[in-house]
């Protein structure tokens, strides 16, 4: 995901919603979905909570925080 560039990204919101909606199909394929929410560590939890508010995460969907872009930078 894009994280919080000053607002909740509409493209990320739509894309993550589509993955969540297809979670059962992924589960049938024995697949896990990992959503990584990057951003500065300060207020990252707040923004992430806002992003997932109202969404129910199926068992095979994992929402992870990436404080200070550690994963993003390692991934390149």
CSV table of C-alpha atoms in Angstrom, one decimal:
chain,number,residue,atom,x,y,z
A,1,UNK,CA,0.0,0.0,0.0
A,2,UNK,CA,1.0,3.6,-0.2
A,3,UNK,CA,0.5,4.5,3.4
A,4,UNK,CA,-0.6,8.0,4.4
A,5,UNK,CA,0.7,10.7,2.0
A,6,UNK,CA,-1.4,13.3,3.9
A,7,UNK,CA,-4.7,11.5,3.1
A,8,UNK,CA,-6.0,7.9,2.8
A,9,UNK,CA,-5.1,7.0,-0.8
A,10,UNK,CA,-8.3,6.2,-2.8
A,11,UNK,CA,-6.4,3.7,-5.0
A,12,UNK,CA,-5.0,1.8,-2.0
A,13,UNK,CA,-8.5,1.8,-0.4
A,14,UNK,CA,-10.1,0.4,-3.5
A,15,UNK,CA,-7.3,-2.2,-4.2
A,16,UNK,CA,-7.2,-3.5,-0.6
A,17,UNK,CA,-11.0,-3.7,-0.6
A,18,UNK,CA,-10.8,-5.8,-3.8
A,19,UNK,CA,-8.2,-8.2,-2.2
A,20,UNK,CA,-10.4,-8.5,0.9
A,21,UNK,CA,-13.5,-9.2,-1.2
A,22,UNK,CA,-11.6,-12.0,-2.9
A,23,UNK,CA,-10.1,-13.5,0.3
A,24,UNK,CA,-12.2,-16.7,0.0
A,25,UNK,CA,-10.9,-17.4,-3.5
A,26,UNK,CA,-7.3,-16.8,-2.2
A,27,UNK,CA,-8.0,-19.1,0.7
A,28,UNK,CA,-9.2,-21.9,-1.6
A,29,UNK,CA,-5.8,-21.6,-3.4
A,30,UNK,CA,-4.2,-21.8,0.1
A,31,UNK,CA,-2.9,-18.2,-0.4
A,32,UNK,CA,-2.3,-15.5,2.2
A,33,UNK,CA,-2.8,-11.8,1.5
A,34,UNK,CA,-0.3,-9.4,3.1
A,35,UNK,CA,-1.2,-5.7,3.1
A,36,UNK,CA,1.8,-3.6,4.1
A,37,UNK,CA,1.0,0.0,5.3
A,38,UNK,CA,4.2,2.1,5.3
A,39,UNK,CA,4.9,5.5,6.7
A,40,UNK,CA,6.7,7.5,9.3
A,41,UNK,CA,6.6,5.8,12.7
A,42,UNK,CA,5.0,8.9,14.3
A,43,UNK,CA,1.2,8.5,14.0
A,44,UNK,CA,1.5,5.4,11.7
A,45,UNK,CA,-0.8,3.4,14.0
A,46,UNK,CA,-3.4,6.2,14.0
A,47,UNK,CA,-3.4,6.4,10.2
A,48,UNK,CA,-3.5,2.6,9.8
A,49,UNK,CA,-6.4,2.4,12.2
A,50,UNK,CA,-8.2,5.0,10.2
A,51,UNK,CA,-7.5,3.0,7.0
A,52,UNK,CA,-8.9,-0.3,8.2
A,53,UNK,CA,-11.8,1.2,10.2
A,54,UNK,CA,-15.0,-0.6,9.3
A,55,UNK,CA,-13.2,-3.4,7.4
A,56,UNK,CA,-13.3,-7.0,8.6
A,57,UNK,CA,-10.1,-8.8,7.9
A,58,UNK,CA,-10.6,-12.5,7.0
A,59,UNK,CA,-8.1,-15.0,8.5
A,60,UNK,CA,-5.9,-15.1,5.4
A,61,UNK,CA,-5.6,-11.3,5.2
A,62,UNK,CA,-2.7,-9.8,7.2
A,63,UNK,CA,-2.4,-6.1,7.7
A,64,UNK,CA,1.1,-5.1,8.7
A,65,UNK,CA,2.7,-1.7,9.6
A,66,UNK,CA,6.0,-0.7,8.1
A,67,UNK,CA,7.3,2.0,10.4
A,68,UNK,CA,9.8,4.4,8.8
A,69,UNK,CA,9.6,2.5,5.5
A,70,UNK,CA,11.9,-0.3,6.7
A,71,UNK,CA,10.3,-3.0,4.5
A,72,UNK,CA,9.8,-0.6,1.6
A,73,UNK,CA,13.4,0.4,1.6
A,74,UNK,CA,14.7,-3.1,1.9
A,75,UNK,CA,12.4,-4.2,-0.9
A,76,UNK,CA,13.6,-1.4,-3.1
